[in-house]
Short mmCIF file of C-alpha atoms in Angstrom, two decimals:
data_model
loop_
_atom_site.label_atom_id
_atom_site.label_comp_id
_atom_site.label_asym_id
_atom_site.label_seq_id
_atom_site.Cartn_x
_atom_site.Cartn_y
_atom_site.Cartn_z
CA UNK A 1 0.00 0.00 0.00
CA UNK A 2 1.11 3.54 -0.70
CA UNK A 3 1.15 6.70 1.40
CA UNK A 4 -1.38 6.88 4.28
CA UNK A 5 -1.73 10.62 3.81
CA UNK A 6 -3.95 10.60 0.75
CA UNK A 7 -5.10 8.60 -2.24
CA UNK A 8 -6.02 10.33 -5.45
CA UNK A 9 -9.45 9.46 -6.86
CA UNK A 10 -10.56 11.39 -9.93
CA UNK A 11 -10.23 15.12 -9.28
CA UNK A 12 -10.82 14.86 -5.55
CA UNK A 13 -8.27 14.18 -2.85
CA UNK A 14 -9.42 11.44 -0.52
CA UNK A 15 -8.05 11.62 2.98
CA UNK A 16 -7.87 8.33 4.86
CA UNK A 17 -8.09 8.07 8.63
CA UNK A 18 -4.95 6.12 9.41
CA UNK A 19 -2.12 6.80 11.82
CA UNK A 20 1.15 8.28 10.67
CA UNK A 21 4.21 6.29 11.65
CA UNK A 22 2.36 2.96 11.48
CA UNK A 23 4.18 -0.20 10.41
CA UNK A 24 3.50 -1.62 6.95
CA UNK A 25 1.23 -4.29 8.45
CA UNK A 26 -0.67 -1.79 10.60
CA UNK A 27 -1.03 0.55 7.64
CA UNK A 28 -2.44 -2.24 5.49
CA UNK A 29 -5.01 -3.11 8.15
CA UNK A 30 -6.03 0.49 8.72
CA UNK A 31 -6.44 1.28 5.04
CA UNK A 32 -8.38 -1.95 4.46
CA UNK A 33 -10.65 -1.00 7.36
CA UNK A 34 -11.06 2.52 5.99
CA UNK A 35 -11.99 1.19 2.54
CA UNK A 36 -14.53 -1.13 4.14
CA UNK A 37 -16.10 1.73 6.10
CA UNK A 38 -16.35 3.85 2.95
CA UNK A 39 -17.91 0.88 1.14
CA UNK A 40 -20.52 0.44 3.90
CA UNK A 41 -21.29 4.17 3.89
CA UNK A 42 -22.06 4.10 0.17
CA UNK A 43 -18.73 5.60 -0.90
CA UNK A 44 -17.90 2.94 -3.47
CA UNK A 45 -15.64 5.27 -5.48
CA UNK A 46 -13.67 6.24 -2.39
CA UNK A 47 -13.35 2.59 -1.38
CA UNK A 48 -12.19 1.71 -4.91
CA UNK A 49 -9.52 4.44 -4.80
CA UNK A 50 -8.16 3.07 -1.53
CA UNK A 51 -8.25 -0.54 -2.68
CA UNK A 52 -6.48 0.33 -5.93
CA UNK A 53 -3.39 1.30 -3.92
CA UNK A 54 -3.18 -2.30 -2.73
CA UNK A 55 -3.67 -3.73 -6.23
CA UNK A 56 -7.33 -4.74 -5.85
CA UNK A 57 -10.22 -3.70 -8.07
CA UNK A 58 -13.65 -5.00 -8.98
CA UNK A 59 -12.87 -5.30 -12.69
CA UNK A 60 -9.51 -7.05 -12.74
CA UNK A 61 -7.62 -9.92 -11.15
CA UNK A 62 -5.80 -9.11 -7.90
CA UNK A 63 -2.31 -7.67 -8.37
CA UNK A 64 -0.96 -6.83 -4.91
CA UNK A 65 2.46 -5.22 -4.63
CA UNK A 66 5.39 -7.50 -3.75
CA UNK A 67 5.19 -8.39 -0.07
CA UNK A 68 1.69 -6.94 0.31
CA UNK A 69 -0.26 -10.20 -0.13
CA UNK A 70 0.72 -11.60 3.27
CA UNK A 71 -0.12 -8.29 4.98
CA UNK A 72 -3.51 -8.16 3.28
CA UNK A 73 -4.22 -11.75 4.32
CA UNK A 74 -3.46 -11.05 8.01
CA UNK A 75 -5.46 -7.81 7.83
CA UNK A 76 -8.51 -9.63 6.44
CA UNK A 77 -8.40 -12.14 9.31
CA UNK A 78 -7.96 -9.39 11.90
CA UNK A 79 -10.74 -7.20 10.50
CA UNK A 80 -13.11 -10.18 10.45
CA UNK A 81 -12.21 -11.10 14.03
CA UNK A 82 -12.58 -7.50 15.21
CA UNK A 83 -16.09 -7.30 13.77
CA UNK A 84 -17.33 -10.45 15.47
CA UNK A 85 -15.54 -9.79 18.78
CA UNK A 86 -16.47 -6.16 19.45
CA UNK A 87 -17.08 -5.66 23.17
CA UNK A 88 -19.76 -3.80 25.09
CA UNK A 89 -18.43 -0.59 26.57
CA UNK A 90 -18.36 0.21 30.27
CA UNK A 91 -21.50 1.74 31.70
CA UNK A 92 -23.81 -0.96 30.33
CA UNK A 93 -23.55 0.19 26.69
CA UNK A 94 -22.39 -1.57 23.56
CA UNK A 95 -19.53 0.21 21.78
CA UNK A 96 -21.08 2.30 19.04
CA UNK A 97 -20.44 4.93 16.49
CA UNK A 98 -23.56 6.34 14.91
CA UNK A 99 -25.85 3.35 14.32
CA UNK A 100 -23.09 0.89 15.10
CA UNK A 101 -22.00 0.80 11.46
CA UNK A 102 -18.52 2.18 12.14
CA UNK A 103 -17.11 -0.47 14.42
CA UNK A 104 -19.29 -3.52 14.21
CA UNK A 105 -20.91 -2.66 17.54
CA UNK A 106 -24.57 -2.08 18.21
CA UNK A 107 -26.33 1.00 19.42
CA UNK A 108 -28.13 1.52 22.67
CA UNK A 109 -27.76 0.64 26.31
CA UNK A 110 -26.77 -2.94 27.09
CA UNK A 111 -27.94 -5.25 29.82
CA UNK A 112 -26.84 -4.56 33.35
CA UNK A 113 -25.07 -6.93 35.67
CA UNK A 114 -28.33 -7.78 37.34
CA UNK A 115 -29.90 -9.28 34.23
CA UNK A 116 -28.26 -12.72 34.47
CA UNK A 117 -31.47 -14.73 34.48
CA UNK A 118 -31.98 -18.17 33.02
CA UNK A 119 -35.38 -17.19 31.67
CA UNK A 120 -34.32 -14.88 28.90
CA UNK A 121 -31.74 -12.69 27.25
CA UNK A 122 -31.68 -8.89 27.07
CA UNK A 123 -32.99 -7.74 23.71
CA UNK A 124 -30.02 -5.46 23.09
CA UNK A 125 -27.61 -8.39 23.27
CA UNK A 126 -29.53 -10.00 20.42
CA UNK A 127 -29.61 -6.71 18.56
CA UNK A 128 -25.83 -6.46 18.87
CA UNK A 129 -25.36 -9.95 17.46
CA UNK A 130 -27.65 -9.27 14.51
CA UNK A 131 -25.78 -6.06 13.84
CA UNK A 132 -22.46 -7.89 13.95
CA UNK A 133 -23.83 -10.42 11.48
CA UNK A 134 -24.95 -7.69 9.08
CA UNK A 135 -21.51 -6.12 9.26
CA UNK A 136 -19.70 -9.42 8.75
CA UNK A 137 -21.91 -10.28 5.77
CA UNK A 138 -21.06 -6.84 4.37
CA UNK A 139 -17.35 -7.56 4.88
CA UNK A 140 -17.60 -10.75 2.83
CA UNK A 141 -19.41 -8.83 0.07
CA UNK A 142 -16.71 -6.16 0.18
CA UNK A 143 -13.91 -8.74 -0.10
CA UNK A 144 -15.61 -10.44 -3.03
CA UNK A 145 -16.50 -7.16 -4.76
CA UNK A 146 -12.86 -6.02 -4.86
CA UNK A 147 -11.69 -9.58 -5.52
CA UNK A 148 -9.65 -9.64 -2.32
CA UNK A 149 -11.20 -13.07 -1.69
CA UNK A 150 -9.29 -14.34 -4.73
CA UNK A 151 -6.04 -12.73 -3.63
CA UNK A 152 -5.79 -14.10 -0.09
CA UNK A 153 -4.87 -17.64 0.84
CA UNK A 154 -7.09 -20.47 1.96
CA UNK A 155 -6.21 -19.81 5.61
CA UNK A 156 -7.63 -16.29 5.55
CA UNK A 157 -10.76 -17.39 3.68
CA UNK A 158 -11.31 -20.24 6.15
CA UNK A 159 -10.84 -17.94 9.15
CA UNK A 160 -13.29 -15.33 7.85
CA UNK A 161 -15.81 -18.03 6.98
CA UNK A 162 -15.42 -19.61 10.43
CA UNK A 163 -16.10 -16.25 12.05
CA UNK A 164 -19.31 -15.97 10.05
CA UNK A 165 -20.29 -19.51 10.98
CA UNK A 166 -19.78 -18.88 14.70
CA UNK A 167 -21.64 -15.58 14.49
CA UNK A 168 -24.60 -17.29 12.84
CA UNK A 169 -24.58 -20.02 15.52
CA UNK A 170 -24.26 -17.46 18.34
CA UNK A 171 -27.20 -15.47 16.95
CA UNK A 172 -29.32 -18.62 16.82
CA UNK A 173 -28.28 -19.55 20.36
CA UNK A 174 -29.14 -16.05 21.59
CA UNK A 175 -32.59 -16.25 20.00
CA UNK A 176 -33.12 -19.59 21.73
CA UNK A 177 -31.86 -18.12 25.01
CA UNK A 178 -34.01 -15.03 24.56
CA UNK A 179 -37.12 -17.14 24.17
CA UNK A 180 -36.39 -18.68 27.56
CA UNK A 181 -34.77 -21.88 26.33
CA UNK A 182 -37.13 -24.10 28.29
CA UNK A 183 -35.34 -26.46 30.71
CA UNK A 184 -32.13 -25.88 28.73
CA UNK A 185 -32.12 -22.19 29.67
CA UNK A 186 -30.73 -22.81 33.15
CA UNK A 187 -28.11 -25.26 31.87
CA UNK A 188 -27.03 -22.77 29.23
CA UNK A 189 -26.79 -19.92 31.73
CA UNK A 190 -24.68 -21.96 34.15
CA UNK A 191 -22.34 -22.98 31.33
CA UNK A 192 -21.99 -19.37 30.16
CA UNK A 193 -21.21 -18.26 33.71
CA UNK A 194 -18.42 -20.85 33.90
CA UNK A 195 -16.99 -19.64 30.59
CA UNK A 196 -16.93 -16.01 31.69
CA UNK A 197 -15.52 -16.72 35.14
CA UNK A 198 -13.18 -19.66 34.52
CA UNK A 199 -12.16 -19.56 30.85
CA UNK A 200 -12.12 -15.81 30.26
CA UNK A 201 -11.05 -14.96 33.80
CA UNK A 202 -13.61 -12.21 34.47
CA UNK A 203 -14.92 -12.18 38.00
CA UNK A 204 -18.44 -11.22 39.03
CA UNK A 205 -17.04 -8.13 40.77
CA UNK A 206 -15.27 -7.02 37.59
CA UNK A 207 -18.44 -7.48 35.56
CA UNK A 208 -20.52 -5.55 38.03
CA UNK A 209 -18.06 -2.66 38.10
CA UNK A 210 -18.34 -2.46 34.30
CA UNK A 211 -22.14 -2.80 34.43
CA UNK A 212 -22.05 -5.94 32.26
CA UNK A 213 -24.06 -9.15 32.49
CA UNK A 214 -22.76 -12.66 31.86
CA UNK A 215 -24.57 -12.54 28.52
CA UNK A 216 -22.89 -9.26 27.56
CA UNK A 217 -19.46 -10.76 28.12
CA UNK A 218 -20.13 -14.21 26.68
CA UNK A 219 -21.76 -13.02 23.46
CA UNK A 220 -19.15 -10.33 22.84
CA UNK A 221 -16.30 -12.69 21.87
CA UNK A 222 -18.10 -14.68 19.20
CA UNK A 223 -14.89 -16.19 17.82
CA UNK A 224 -14.60 -18.10 21.12
CA UNK A 225 -18.06 -19.67 20.96
CA UNK A 226 -16.48 -23.13 21.27
CA UNK A 227 -15.52 -22.22 24.86
CA UNK A 228 -19.09 -23.24 25.72
CA UNK A 229 -18.57 -26.92 24.93
CA UNK A 230 -16.40 -27.90 27.93
CA UNK A 231 -18.71 -26.48 30.63
CA UNK A 232 -21.72 -28.04 28.89
CA UNK A 233 -19.99 -31.42 29.07
CA UNK A 234 -19.21 -30.69 32.72
CA UNK A 235 -22.90 -30.00 33.35
CA UNK A 236 -23.82 -33.42 31.93
CA UNK A 237 -21.06 -35.21 33.84
CA UNK A 238 -21.93 -33.50 37.13
CA UNK A 239 -25.59 -34.41 36.69
CA UNK A 240 -24.84 -38.09 36.06
CA UNK A 241 -22.10 -38.48 38.70
CA UNK A 242 -24.52 -40.35 40.98
CA UNK A 243 -25.19 -43.03 38.39
CA UNK A 244 -28.66 -44.54 38.28
CA UNK A 245 -29.55 -42.76 41.51
CA UNK A 246 -29.39 -39.43 39.69
CA UNK A 247 -32.75 -40.31 38.14
CA UNK A 248 -34.84 -38.22 35.78
CA UNK A 249 -33.22 -34.92 36.78
CA UNK A 250 -29.91 -36.09 35.35
CA UNK A 251 -31.62 -37.30 32.19
CA UNK A 252 -33.21 -33.88 31.80
CA UNK A 253 -29.86 -32.12 32.17
CA UNK A 254 -28.24 -34.39 29.57
CA UNK A 255 -31.16 -33.77 27.20
CA UNK A 256 -30.78 -30.01 27.72
CA UNK A 257 -27.05 -30.17 26.97
CA UNK A 258 -27.80 -32.14 23.81
CA UNK A 259 -30.42 -29.58 22.76
CA UNK A 260 -27.94 -26.71 23.06
CA UNK A 261 -25.09 -28.51 21.26
CA UNK A 262 -27.38 -29.73 18.48
CA UNK A 263 -28.81 -26.25 17.95
CA UNK A 264 -25.33 -24.75 17.52
CA UNK A 265 -24.13 -27.54 15.20
CA UNK A 266 -27.23 -27.41 13.03
CA UNK A 267 -26.95 -23.64 12.58
CA UNK A 268 -23.24 -23.91 11.74
CA UNK A 269 -24.01 -26.61 9.16
CA UNK A 270 -26.77 -24.49 7.65
CA UNK A 271 -24.40 -21.52 7.36
CA UNK A 272 -21.85 -23.66 5.52
CA UNK A 273 -24.45 -25.11 3.12
#
């Protein structure tokens, strides 16, 4: 990529919002992100001018500058991960800029720390996930439009696709959770609490200081959705530890775990289809 200061497009001078003094890899990521934002805002010509500096255009095969291909590949993976893993801000709000279109976040006030109930999921958590999915779908369209998809390796394509798959599964899981989840709702909530506390190392006190619920934290890092599997297995094992004496309650817990796992796997398979 060329100078971060400006890119010429037609008669106008397009200024890009990137840092001076950035490394080549950082510069690539920032300009790719800027082009994507322009694309989402309807500035297709501006986005095209930025992408042309990296050797990408909608009407020709990719021709990145020597050494740029690897930087573009890492930047694609990082931009995809950033979109799906945007965090809620302190003060019970999701990070936003405008309508959430600038940073992959969602607008509005998030759920507070006191909303950790098994019977439902705060609506704004679901809104945030849907907004993330819209942005990630737009990213894939952007990459295909400028034929970046052709110019990056299989690893980058697989990573971006996996992010989309996990986001789709997380959105489905959140809808299930938001509807109450039936008997599985309590199992799911306990497993999420274990993920947040044990796997991600965020204590209840830390969450409460930030005004965030378990759901806020869990559903923020979508790329780590698989963290849920181990505590779900633990739930089933704990329930059946007493053997036959555990009775129907244990069977119900195992059925609930199966329901959650099957729902996630089915949605992931549908996304891939």
